[in-house]
mmCIF file of C-alpha atoms in Angstrom:
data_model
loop_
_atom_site.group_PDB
_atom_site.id
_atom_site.type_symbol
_atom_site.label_atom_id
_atom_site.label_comp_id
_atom_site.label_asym_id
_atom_site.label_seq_id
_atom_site.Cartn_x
_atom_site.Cartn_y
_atom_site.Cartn_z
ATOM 1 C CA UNK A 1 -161.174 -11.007 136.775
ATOM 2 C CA UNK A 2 -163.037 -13.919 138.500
ATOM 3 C CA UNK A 3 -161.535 -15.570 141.237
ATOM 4 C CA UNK A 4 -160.836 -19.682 141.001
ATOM 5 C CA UNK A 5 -159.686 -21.546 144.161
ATOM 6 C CA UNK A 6 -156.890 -24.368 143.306
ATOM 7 C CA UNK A 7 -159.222 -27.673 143.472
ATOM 8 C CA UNK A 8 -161.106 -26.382 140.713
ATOM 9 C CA UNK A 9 -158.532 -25.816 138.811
ATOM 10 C CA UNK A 10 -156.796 -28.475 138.788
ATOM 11 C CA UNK A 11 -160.547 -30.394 138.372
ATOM 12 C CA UNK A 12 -160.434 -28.190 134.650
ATOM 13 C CA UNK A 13 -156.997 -29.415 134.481
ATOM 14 C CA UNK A 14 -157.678 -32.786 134.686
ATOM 15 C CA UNK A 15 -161.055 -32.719 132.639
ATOM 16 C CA UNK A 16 -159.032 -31.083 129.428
ATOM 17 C CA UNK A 17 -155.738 -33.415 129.560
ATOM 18 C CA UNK A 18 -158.656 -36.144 129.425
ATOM 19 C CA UNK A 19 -159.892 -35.207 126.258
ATOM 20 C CA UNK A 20 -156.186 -35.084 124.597
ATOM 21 C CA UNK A 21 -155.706 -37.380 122.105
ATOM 22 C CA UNK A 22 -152.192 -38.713 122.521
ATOM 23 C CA UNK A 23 -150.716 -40.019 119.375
ATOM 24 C CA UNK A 24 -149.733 -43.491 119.079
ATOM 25 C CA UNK A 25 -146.071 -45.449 119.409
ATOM 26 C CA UNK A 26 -146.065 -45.998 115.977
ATOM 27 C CA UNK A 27 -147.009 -42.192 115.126
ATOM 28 C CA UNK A 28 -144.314 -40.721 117.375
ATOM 29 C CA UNK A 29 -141.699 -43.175 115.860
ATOM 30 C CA UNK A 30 -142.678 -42.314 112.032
ATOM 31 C CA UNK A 31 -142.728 -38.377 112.661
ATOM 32 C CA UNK A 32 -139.520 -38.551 114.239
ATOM 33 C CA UNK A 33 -137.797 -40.417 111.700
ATOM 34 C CA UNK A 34 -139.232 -38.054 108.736
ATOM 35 C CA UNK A 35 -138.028 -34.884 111.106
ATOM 36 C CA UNK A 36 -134.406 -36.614 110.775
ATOM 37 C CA UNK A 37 -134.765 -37.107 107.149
ATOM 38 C CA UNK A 38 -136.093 -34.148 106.123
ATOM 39 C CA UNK A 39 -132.861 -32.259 108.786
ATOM 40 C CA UNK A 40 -130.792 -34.437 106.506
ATOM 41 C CA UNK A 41 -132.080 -33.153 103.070
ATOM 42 C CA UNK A 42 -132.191 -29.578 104.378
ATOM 43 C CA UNK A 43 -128.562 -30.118 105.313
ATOM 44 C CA UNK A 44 -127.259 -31.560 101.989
ATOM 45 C CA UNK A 45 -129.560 -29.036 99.917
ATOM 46 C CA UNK A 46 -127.765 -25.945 102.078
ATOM 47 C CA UNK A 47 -124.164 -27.347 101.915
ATOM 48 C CA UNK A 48 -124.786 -28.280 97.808
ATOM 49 C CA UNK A 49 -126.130 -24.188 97.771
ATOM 50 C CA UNK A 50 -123.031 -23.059 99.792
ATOM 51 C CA UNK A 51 -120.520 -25.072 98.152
ATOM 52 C CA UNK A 52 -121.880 -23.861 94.726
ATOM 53 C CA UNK A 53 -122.093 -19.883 95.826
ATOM 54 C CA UNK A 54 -118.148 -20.587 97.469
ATOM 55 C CA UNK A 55 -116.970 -21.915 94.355
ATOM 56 C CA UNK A 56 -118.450 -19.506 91.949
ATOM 57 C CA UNK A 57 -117.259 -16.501 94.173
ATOM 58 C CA UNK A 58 -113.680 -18.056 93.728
ATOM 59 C CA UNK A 59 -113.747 -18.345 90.116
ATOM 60 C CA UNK A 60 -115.338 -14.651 89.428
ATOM 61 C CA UNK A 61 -112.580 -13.341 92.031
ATOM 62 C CA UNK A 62 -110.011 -15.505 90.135
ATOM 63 C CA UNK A 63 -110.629 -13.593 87.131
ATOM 64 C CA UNK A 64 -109.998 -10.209 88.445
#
C-alpha cells in the first residue's frame, strides 16, 4: 500500500470538499419539512393499521 505524508492529504482533502456541491437554504428547508411530513403520514398510516389489527383481534377473541 503506497505511503502518503499528511500535507498531501489534506491538499486531496481540500481539492474534493471543493468540488461538493452544497445544497441551497431553500433546499435544506424544503427536504426537511417533507421528511416531517412524510414521519407524520407514516405515523398515522401505522397507528390507523394497528388500531384496525387491535380491534379486529378483540372482536374475533370476543366471539370465542
Amino acid at each position: 500500500m503506497a505511503s502518503i505524508n499528511p500535507v498531501q492529504f489534506i491538499q486531496q482533502v481540500r481539492a474534493e470538499v471543493a468540488k461538493v456541491v452544497w445544497p441551497t437554504r431553500r433546499e435544506v428547508l424544503l427536504t426537511t419539512v417533507m421528511v416531517f411530513v412524510m414521519a407524520a403520514l407514516t405515523a398515522v398510516f401505522f397507528a390507523l393499521v394497528d388500531l384496525a389489527i387491535r380491534s379486529g383481534l378483540s372482536w374475533v377473541l370476543s366471539a370465542f
